[in-house]
């Protein structure tokens, strides 16, 4: 196996652009690539531009209906003709010229990443332009046109991979990926997110555990708004790690939406980049523990374009490259000057938010016992009670 990490990137991917004023501003992608380059991270990876397999977008039909693909193609050629019955031409997912082509390229990039790790051409792979987890088989949703994560996972299943774990740490429930594999026991989908009682898409509760042929294959950790670093990391480790370990996946795909940050404008969690980096690192380590490091990491949500997304996903890329960056590292002068020039804003001077001590954010392990008064622990226990027995795990103890 080649130990070099693969990064999917091409400046053309900033063409995934819903227009001025839309939260999904592709500037976040360009600034991530520039920061990773400025810190030398991209010197230690193999970079590939995405390309359609066999020059065709037929691979999308492994997840999406032909009718939906036709509707996206039509809206891509003439945005005014967008059919809202397919979720396009809406406020969340406005149609734009070339929408199909760039969306297909993002999905192709995730497919390339999965194929490279599966074949042994790369140990890990990152596509921070991907992670478009809300897209449904027949409908756009939540700024997501094509579900690249589902396309990659489906390809693995088609190659005979028997168990794939998908872990989603975006602040929003990973509903599209869950929907595609709801009744497939070969795919474990885990989502840790802000409760759907207060946040889009309004789904992903502890009782949602998968279809009749796959009970326990869907795992949802639905946390209260205002959850911070220590409680969030406690919840992650109390559910994700034991369930993934019990599932014994042969491959891990993870989604690293960083909209859980305290400054993100679309949600109500209060995490720091420090905790996000720790989660990236923890999932990397888990992949080595359970599936010999066969790991593809994707981007996702994240709408604080300057202060959060570039730093969080540069950390992710550096971890995948086995070149982790200290939270105390100063951001490059050139990058900060570029940010100020194009945005008029002052960019962060360090790679962390100043919370972690020696690059670790403290949290209390679940082994210390449940805190009944904690609403976060109540949410964790609801998930453990719903799914742990189905995986042969003890609800109370690790």
GROMACS .gro file of C-alpha atoms in nm:
model
  398
    1UNK     CA    1   0.000   0.000   0.000
    2UNK     CA    2   0.120   0.350  -0.084
    3UNK     CA    3   0.135   0.552   0.240
    4UNK     CA    4   0.092   0.880   0.052
    5UNK     CA    5  -0.237   1.056   0.114
    6UNK     CA    6  -0.448   1.165  -0.181
    7UNK     CA    7  -0.616   1.506  -0.188
    8UNK     CA    8  -0.885   1.581  -0.445
    9UNK     CA    9  -0.859   1.941  -0.554
   10UNK     CA   10  -0.895   2.159  -0.859
   11UNK     CA   11  -0.974   2.532  -0.865
   12UNK     CA   12  -1.260   2.450  -1.101
   13UNK     CA   13  -1.452   2.311  -0.802
   14UNK     CA   14  -1.520   2.662  -0.676
   15UNK     CA   15  -1.774   2.662  -0.957
   16UNK     CA   16  -2.012   2.498  -0.709
   17UNK     CA   17  -2.160   2.840  -0.648
   18UNK     CA   18  -2.524   2.914  -0.565
   19UNK     CA   19  -2.469   3.285  -0.609
   20UNK     CA   20  -2.408   3.601  -0.413
   21UNK     CA   21  -2.544   3.598  -0.061
   22UNK     CA   22  -2.583   3.221  -0.041
   23UNK     CA   23  -2.421   3.068   0.271
   24UNK     CA   24  -2.244   2.797   0.067
   25UNK     CA   25  -1.981   3.039  -0.059
   26UNK     CA   26  -1.709   2.852  -0.253
   27UNK     CA   27  -1.451   3.098  -0.122
   28UNK     CA   28  -1.423   2.863   0.177
   29UNK     CA   29  -1.278   2.597  -0.055
   30UNK     CA   30  -1.025   2.828  -0.219
   31UNK     CA   31  -0.910   2.962   0.118
   32UNK     CA   32  -0.870   2.609   0.253
   33UNK     CA   33  -0.652   2.505  -0.040
   34UNK     CA   34  -0.444   2.823  -0.011
   35UNK     CA   35  -0.392   2.780   0.364
   36UNK     CA   36  -0.296   2.413   0.325
   37UNK     CA   37  -0.052   2.512   0.054
   38UNK     CA   38   0.092   2.799   0.257
   39UNK     CA   39   0.160   2.569   0.553
   40UNK     CA   40   0.332   2.312   0.332
   41UNK     CA   41   0.065   2.047   0.381
   42UNK     CA   42   0.011   1.995   0.008
   43UNK     CA   43   0.381   1.920  -0.040
   44UNK     CA   44   0.328   1.590   0.137
   45UNK     CA   45   0.022   1.461  -0.050
   46UNK     CA   46  -0.067   1.359  -0.402
   47UNK     CA   47  -0.314   1.604  -0.555
   48UNK     CA   48  -0.558   1.489  -0.821
   49UNK     CA   49  -0.818   1.685  -1.010
   50UNK     CA   50  -1.146   1.496  -1.035
   51UNK     CA   51  -1.259   1.353  -1.364
   52UNK     CA   52  -1.570   1.163  -1.467
   53UNK     CA   53  -1.512   0.787  -1.477
   54UNK     CA   54  -1.502   0.671  -1.839
   55UNK     CA   55  -1.598   1.026  -1.934
   56UNK     CA   56  -1.957   0.960  -1.825
   57UNK     CA   57  -2.177   1.067  -1.536
   58UNK     CA   58  -2.362   0.734  -1.534
   59UNK     CA   59  -2.197   0.654  -1.200
   60UNK     CA   60  -2.442   0.895  -1.037
   61UNK     CA   61  -2.727   0.657  -1.122
   62UNK     CA   62  -2.597   0.412  -0.862
   63UNK     CA   63  -2.755   0.647  -0.605
   64UNK     CA   64  -2.976   0.899  -0.787
   65UNK     CA   65  -3.281   0.840  -1.006
   66UNK     CA   66  -3.257   0.905  -1.378
   67UNK     CA   67  -3.550   1.149  -1.354
   68UNK     CA   68  -3.369   1.356  -1.096
   69UNK     CA   69  -3.045   1.360  -1.295
   70UNK     CA   70  -3.237   1.471  -1.603
   71UNK     CA   71  -3.398   1.752  -1.404
   72UNK     CA   72  -3.060   1.874  -1.278
   73UNK     CA   73  -2.911   1.860  -1.628
   74UNK     CA   74  -3.203   2.064  -1.764
   75UNK     CA   75  -3.176   2.325  -1.489
   76UNK     CA   76  -2.803   2.338  -1.540
   77UNK     CA   77  -2.856   2.437  -1.904
   78UNK     CA   78  -3.143   2.674  -1.831
   79UNK     CA   79  -3.168   2.773  -1.462
   80UNK     CA   80  -3.502   2.942  -1.523
   81UNK     CA   81  -3.653   2.602  -1.604
   82UNK     CA   82  -3.563   2.446  -1.267
   83UNK     CA   83  -3.831   2.211  -1.134
   84UNK     CA   84  -3.881   2.269  -0.762
   85UNK     CA   85  -4.041   1.926  -0.733
   86UNK     CA   86  -3.682   1.799  -0.746
   87UNK     CA   87  -3.560   2.048  -0.485
   88UNK     CA   88  -3.380   2.269  -0.736
   89UNK     CA   89  -3.461   2.633  -0.801
   90UNK     CA   90  -3.541   2.679  -0.431
   91UNK     CA   91  -3.396   2.925  -0.182
   92UNK     CA   92  -3.163   2.657  -0.042
   93UNK     CA   93  -3.067   2.509  -0.378
   94UNK     CA   94  -3.103   2.774  -0.648
   95UNK     CA   95  -3.025   2.656  -1.000
   96UNK     CA   96  -2.718   2.793  -1.173
   97UNK     CA   97  -2.555   2.744  -1.511
   98UNK     CA   98  -2.319   2.446  -1.508
   99UNK     CA   99  -2.464   2.311  -1.183
  100UNK     CA  100  -2.475   1.952  -1.305
  101UNK     CA  101  -2.120   1.947  -1.435
  102UNK     CA  102  -1.948   2.079  -1.123
  103UNK     CA  103  -2.171   1.872  -0.892
  104UNK     CA  104  -2.083   1.560  -1.090
  105UNK     CA  105  -1.713   1.647  -1.061
  106UNK     CA  106  -1.737   1.676  -0.683
  107UNK     CA  107  -1.901   1.332  -0.668
  108UNK     CA  108  -1.641   1.195  -0.908
  109UNK     CA  109  -1.372   1.328  -0.676
  110UNK     CA  110  -1.509   1.132  -0.382
  111UNK     CA  111  -1.535   0.825  -0.602
  112UNK     CA  112  -1.168   0.867  -0.702
  113UNK     CA  113  -1.073   0.901  -0.337
  114UNK     CA  114  -1.258   0.582  -0.243
  115UNK     CA  115  -1.111   0.391  -0.536
  116UNK     CA  116  -0.756   0.500  -0.454
  117UNK     CA  117  -0.781   0.384  -0.093
  118UNK     CA  118  -0.962   0.064  -0.188
  119UNK     CA  119  -0.692  -0.028  -0.440
  120UNK     CA  120  -0.406   0.058  -0.206
  121UNK     CA  121  -0.285   0.347  -0.420
  122UNK     CA  122  -0.333   0.571  -0.115
  123UNK     CA  123  -0.360   0.499   0.255
  124UNK     CA  124  -0.597   0.791   0.317
  125UNK     CA  125  -0.779   1.037   0.093
  126UNK     CA  126  -0.945   1.375   0.146
  127UNK     CA  127  -1.206   1.554  -0.062
  128UNK     CA  128  -1.293   1.866   0.135
  129UNK     CA  129  -1.517   1.982  -0.152
  130UNK     CA  130  -1.739   1.680  -0.090
  131UNK     CA  131  -1.952   1.567   0.201
  132UNK     CA  132  -2.277   1.686   0.041
  133UNK     CA  133  -2.475   1.464   0.274
  134UNK     CA  134  -2.829   1.605   0.242
  135UNK     CA  135  -2.886   1.516  -0.125
  136UNK     CA  136  -3.157   1.253  -0.162
  137UNK     CA  137  -3.187   0.992  -0.438
  138UNK     CA  138  -3.451   1.198  -0.617
  139UNK     CA  139  -3.417   1.546  -0.471
  140UNK     CA  140  -3.168   1.822  -0.388
  141UNK     CA  141  -3.167   1.936  -0.027
  142UNK     CA  142  -2.970   2.156   0.209
  143UNK     CA  143  -2.723   2.303  -0.044
  144UNK     CA  144  -2.648   1.953  -0.175
  145UNK     CA  145  -2.713   1.841  -0.535
  146UNK     CA  146  -2.543   1.501  -0.559
  147UNK     CA  147  -2.464   1.280  -0.261
  148UNK     CA  148  -2.097   1.209  -0.318
  149UNK     CA  149  -2.055   1.014   0.007
  150UNK     CA  150  -2.334   0.774  -0.089
  151UNK     CA  151  -2.187   0.733  -0.439
  152UNK     CA  152  -1.851   0.636  -0.293
  153UNK     CA  153  -1.999   0.396  -0.040
  154UNK     CA  154  -2.221   0.232  -0.301
  155UNK     CA  155  -1.917   0.173  -0.522
  156UNK     CA  156  -1.745  -0.006  -0.233
  157UNK     CA  157  -2.048  -0.230  -0.183
  158UNK     CA  158  -2.052  -0.306  -0.555
  159UNK     CA  159  -1.691  -0.423  -0.527
  160UNK     CA  160  -1.789  -0.671  -0.257
  161UNK     CA  161  -1.690  -0.476   0.053
  162UNK     CA  162  -1.909  -0.622   0.326
  163UNK     CA  163  -1.902  -0.352   0.596
  164UNK     CA  164  -1.857   0.024   0.557
  165UNK     CA  165  -1.879   0.272   0.845
  166UNK     CA  166  -1.989   0.627   0.769
  167UNK     CA  167  -1.939   0.882   1.049
  168UNK     CA  168  -2.082   1.233   1.012
  169UNK     CA  169  -1.975   1.510   1.252
  170UNK     CA  170  -2.148   1.796   1.071
  171UNK     CA  171  -2.377   2.002   1.294
  172UNK     CA  172  -2.669   1.896   1.070
  173UNK     CA  173  -2.801   1.542   1.057
  174UNK     CA  174  -2.655   1.337   0.772
  175UNK     CA  175  -3.000   1.249   0.649
  176UNK     CA  176  -2.926   1.182   0.281
  177UNK     CA  177  -2.660   0.918   0.341
  178UNK     CA  178  -2.875   0.759   0.610
  179UNK     CA  179  -3.172   0.751   0.371
  180UNK     CA  180  -2.978   0.575   0.094
  181UNK     CA  181  -2.856   0.297   0.325
  182UNK     CA  182  -3.145   0.293   0.575
  183UNK     CA  183  -3.221  -0.075   0.520
  184UNK     CA  184  -2.875  -0.201   0.427
  185UNK     CA  185  -2.698  -0.385   0.711
  186UNK     CA  186  -2.366  -0.354   0.527
  187UNK     CA  187  -2.347   0.020   0.599
  188UNK     CA  188  -2.329   0.173   0.946
  189UNK     CA  189  -2.426   0.542   0.940
  190UNK     CA  190  -2.351   0.747   1.251
  191UNK     CA  191  -2.440   1.113   1.281
  192UNK     CA  192  -2.363   1.342   1.575
  193UNK     CA  193  -2.552   1.667   1.531
  194UNK     CA  194  -2.760   1.942   1.683
  195UNK     CA  195  -3.112   1.825   1.758
  196UNK     CA  196  -3.360   1.826   1.473
  197UNK     CA  197  -3.611   1.987   1.708
  198UNK     CA  198  -3.431   2.317   1.648
  199UNK     CA  199  -3.222   2.270   1.333
  200UNK     CA  200  -3.253   2.162   0.970
  201UNK     CA  201  -3.332   1.898   0.850
  202UNK     CA  202  -3.545   1.817   1.153
  203UNK     CA  203  -3.449   1.448   1.161
  204UNK     CA  204  -3.195   1.219   1.322
  205UNK     CA  205  -3.329   1.118   1.661
  206UNK     CA  206  -3.206   0.837   1.884
  207UNK     CA  207  -3.506   0.621   1.798
  208UNK     CA  208  -3.412   0.628   1.427
  209UNK     CA  209  -3.208   0.309   1.409
  210UNK     CA  210  -3.242   0.176   1.053
  211UNK     CA  211  -3.487  -0.030   0.851
  212UNK     CA  212  -3.637  -0.368   0.940
  213UNK     CA  213  -3.349  -0.557   0.779
  214UNK     CA  214  -3.083  -0.333   0.931
  215UNK     CA  215  -3.183  -0.235   1.283
  216UNK     CA  216  -2.891  -0.071   1.458
  217UNK     CA  217  -2.723   0.030   1.133
  218UNK     CA  218  -2.839   0.391   1.174
  219UNK     CA  219  -2.705   0.565   1.484
  220UNK     CA  220  -2.806   0.919   1.575
  221UNK     CA  221  -2.666   1.136   1.853
  222UNK     CA  222  -2.903   1.430   1.877
  223UNK     CA  223  -2.747   1.698   2.099
  224UNK     CA  224  -2.900   2.012   2.252
  225UNK     CA  225  -2.808   2.356   2.119
  226UNK     CA  226  -2.523   2.517   2.309
  227UNK     CA  227  -2.322   2.196   2.340
  228UNK     CA  228  -1.954   2.281   2.378
  229UNK     CA  229  -1.619   2.115   2.326
  230UNK     CA  230  -1.592   1.882   2.624
  231UNK     CA  231  -1.951   1.758   2.617
  232UNK     CA  232  -1.942   1.709   2.239
  233UNK     CA  233  -1.616   1.511   2.251
  234UNK     CA  234  -1.754   1.303   2.540
  235UNK     CA  235  -2.062   1.221   2.331
  236UNK     CA  236  -1.853   1.137   2.024
  237UNK     CA  237  -1.632   0.895   2.214
  238UNK     CA  238  -1.920   0.747   2.415
  239UNK     CA  239  -2.105   0.633   2.101
  240UNK     CA  240  -1.900   0.647   1.783
  241UNK     CA  241  -1.593   0.458   1.897
  242UNK     CA  242  -1.760   0.158   2.063
  243UNK     CA  243  -2.020   0.111   1.789
  244UNK     CA  244  -1.771   0.139   1.503
  245UNK     CA  245  -1.536  -0.099   1.681
  246UNK     CA  246  -1.815  -0.352   1.731
  247UNK     CA  247  -1.925  -0.321   1.368
  248UNK     CA  248  -1.572  -0.408   1.245
  249UNK     CA  249  -1.584  -0.212   0.920
  250UNK     CA  250  -1.347  -0.283   0.635
  251UNK     CA  251  -1.355   0.082   0.527
  252UNK     CA  252  -1.440   0.417   0.688
  253UNK     CA  253  -1.585   0.725   0.521
  254UNK     CA  254  -1.618   1.033   0.740
  255UNK     CA  255  -1.784   1.371   0.690
  256UNK     CA  256  -1.624   1.667   0.866
  257UNK     CA  257  -1.866   1.955   0.840
  258UNK     CA  258  -1.727   2.228   1.067
  259UNK     CA  259  -2.050   2.424   1.117
  260UNK     CA  260  -2.052   2.313   1.481
  261UNK     CA  261  -1.817   2.606   1.555
  262UNK     CA  262  -1.936   2.878   1.792
  263UNK     CA  263  -1.910   3.142   1.518
  264UNK     CA  264  -2.098   2.954   1.249
  265UNK     CA  265  -2.404   3.157   1.144
  266UNK     CA  266  -2.639   2.866   1.072
  267UNK     CA  267  -2.635   2.662   1.393
  268UNK     CA  268  -2.619   2.692   1.771
  269UNK     CA  269  -2.332   2.472   1.890
  270UNK     CA  270  -2.026   2.628   2.055
  271UNK     CA  271  -1.731   2.415   1.949
  272UNK     CA  272  -1.384   2.546   1.874
  273UNK     CA  273  -1.144   2.457   1.595
  274UNK     CA  274  -0.939   2.293   1.870
  275UNK     CA  275  -1.213   2.036   1.938
  276UNK     CA  276  -1.276   1.985   1.568
  277UNK     CA  277  -0.909   1.907   1.511
  278UNK     CA  278  -0.921   1.660   1.799
  279UNK     CA  279  -1.220   1.489   1.639
  280UNK     CA  280  -1.044   1.469   1.301
  281UNK     CA  281  -0.746   1.309   1.472
  282UNK     CA  282  -0.962   1.070   1.672
  283UNK     CA  283  -1.145   0.942   1.362
  284UNK     CA  284  -0.813   0.897   1.184
  285UNK     CA  285  -0.688   0.687   1.475
  286UNK     CA  286  -1.013   0.489   1.480
  287UNK     CA  287  -0.969   0.404   1.111
  288UNK     CA  288  -0.627   0.261   1.189
  289UNK     CA  289  -0.771   0.066   1.481
  290UNK     CA  290  -1.059  -0.095   1.294
  291UNK     CA  291  -0.979  -0.113   0.921
  292UNK     CA  292  -0.605  -0.079   0.874
  293UNK     CA  293  -0.637   0.291   0.801
  294UNK     CA  294  -0.864   0.261   0.497
  295UNK     CA  295  -1.015   0.605   0.538
  296UNK     CA  296  -1.171   0.870   0.314
  297UNK     CA  297  -1.246   1.206   0.474
  298UNK     CA  298  -1.489   1.457   0.325
  299UNK     CA  299  -1.580   1.819   0.392
  300UNK     CA  300  -1.942   1.925   0.431
  301UNK     CA  301  -2.103   2.221   0.599
  302UNK     CA  302  -1.923   2.522   0.739
  303UNK     CA  303  -2.031   2.879   0.676
  304UNK     CA  304  -1.779   3.089   0.867
  305UNK     CA  305  -1.565   3.125   0.557
  306UNK     CA  306  -1.251   3.286   0.700
  307UNK     CA  307  -1.215   3.201   1.068
  308UNK     CA  308  -1.322   2.838   1.067
  309UNK     CA  309  -1.344   2.637   0.745
  310UNK     CA  310  -0.989   2.690   0.615
  311UNK     CA  311  -0.829   2.607   0.949
  312UNK     CA  312  -1.048   2.308   1.032
  313UNK     CA  313  -1.006   2.142   0.693
  314UNK     CA  314  -0.636   2.222   0.674
  315UNK     CA  315  -0.602   2.035   1.002
  316UNK     CA  316  -0.801   1.748   0.853
  317UNK     CA  317  -0.581   1.734   0.545
  318UNK     CA  318  -0.263   1.753   0.751
  319UNK     CA  319  -0.381   1.468   0.974
  320UNK     CA  320  -0.457   1.253   0.671
  321UNK     CA  321  -0.107   1.330   0.543
  322UNK     CA  322   0.038   1.224   0.882
  323UNK     CA  323   0.173   1.577   0.916
  324UNK     CA  324  -0.044   1.720   1.195
  325UNK     CA  325  -0.015   2.092   1.261
  326UNK     CA  326   0.005   2.231   1.613
  327UNK     CA  327  -0.279   2.458   1.718
  328UNK     CA  328  -0.013   2.712   1.813
  329UNK     CA  329   0.117   2.732   1.456
  330UNK     CA  330   0.092   3.079   1.307
  331UNK     CA  331  -0.104   3.114   0.985
  332UNK     CA  332   0.115   3.234   0.696
  333UNK     CA  333   0.152   3.610   0.646
  334UNK     CA  334   0.077   3.568   0.277
  335UNK     CA  335  -0.249   3.388   0.350
  336UNK     CA  336  -0.365   3.653   0.594
  337UNK     CA  337  -0.280   3.928   0.348
  338UNK     CA  338  -0.474   3.744   0.076
  339UNK     CA  339  -0.777   3.710   0.303
  340UNK     CA  340  -0.773   4.079   0.387
  341UNK     CA  341  -0.732   4.176   0.023
  342UNK     CA  342  -1.030   3.978  -0.103
  343UNK     CA  343  -1.263   3.998   0.198
  344UNK     CA  344  -1.156   4.307   0.391
  345UNK     CA  345  -1.141   4.093   0.705
  346UNK     CA  346  -0.859   4.014   0.945
  347UNK     CA  347  -0.780   3.643   0.927
  348UNK     CA  348  -0.695   3.436   1.236
  349UNK     CA  349  -0.328   3.447   1.327
  350UNK     CA  350  -0.303   3.095   1.470
  351UNK     CA  351  -0.434   2.754   1.374
  352UNK     CA  352  -0.628   2.713   1.696
  353UNK     CA  353  -0.876   2.906   1.909
  354UNK     CA  354  -0.658   2.893   2.220
  355UNK     CA  355  -0.867   2.641   2.416
  356UNK     CA  356  -0.663   2.322   2.395
  357UNK     CA  357  -0.371   2.250   2.623
  358UNK     CA  358  -0.087   2.077   2.441
  359UNK     CA  359  -0.321   2.023   2.145
  360UNK     CA  360  -0.578   1.832   2.351
  361UNK     CA  361  -0.920   1.945   2.466
  362UNK     CA  362  -1.007   1.785   2.798
  363UNK     CA  363  -1.324   1.580   2.824
  364UNK     CA  364  -1.451   1.328   3.074
  365UNK     CA  365  -1.474   0.971   2.950
  366UNK     CA  366  -1.808   0.790   2.969
  367UNK     CA  367  -1.626   0.537   3.186
  368UNK     CA  368  -1.663   0.790   3.469
  369UNK     CA  369  -2.037   0.728   3.462
  370UNK     CA  370  -2.345   0.910   3.337
  371UNK     CA  371  -2.436   1.251   3.475
  372UNK     CA  372  -2.819   1.227   3.496
  373UNK     CA  373  -2.865   1.604   3.519
  374UNK     CA  374  -2.675   1.667   3.194
  375UNK     CA  375  -2.894   1.710   2.886
  376UNK     CA  376  -2.599   1.598   2.672
  377UNK     CA  377  -2.561   1.278   2.874
  378UNK     CA  378  -2.935   1.221   2.850
  379UNK     CA  379  -2.905   1.241   2.471
  380UNK     CA  380  -2.607   1.006   2.470
  381UNK     CA  381  -2.789   0.756   2.688
  382UNK     CA  382  -3.094   0.765   2.461
  383UNK     CA  383  -2.870   0.666   2.169
  384UNK     CA  384  -2.687   0.400   2.366
  385UNK     CA  385  -3.017   0.248   2.483
  386UNK     CA  386  -3.150   0.248   2.126
  387UNK     CA  387  -2.857   0.082   1.949
  388UNK     CA  388  -2.598  -0.063   2.186
  389UNK     CA  389  -2.788  -0.389   2.258
  390UNK     CA  390  -2.817  -0.445   1.881
  391UNK     CA  391  -2.436  -0.444   1.863
  392UNK     CA  392  -2.382  -0.658   2.173
  393UNK     CA  393  -2.264  -0.359   2.377
  394UNK     CA  394  -2.340  -0.267   2.737
  395UNK     CA  395  -2.564   0.039   2.763
  396UNK     CA  396  -2.410   0.167   3.085
  397UNK     CA  397  -2.044   0.076   3.065
  398UNK     CA  398  -1.773   0.094   2.800
   0.00000   0.00000   0.00000
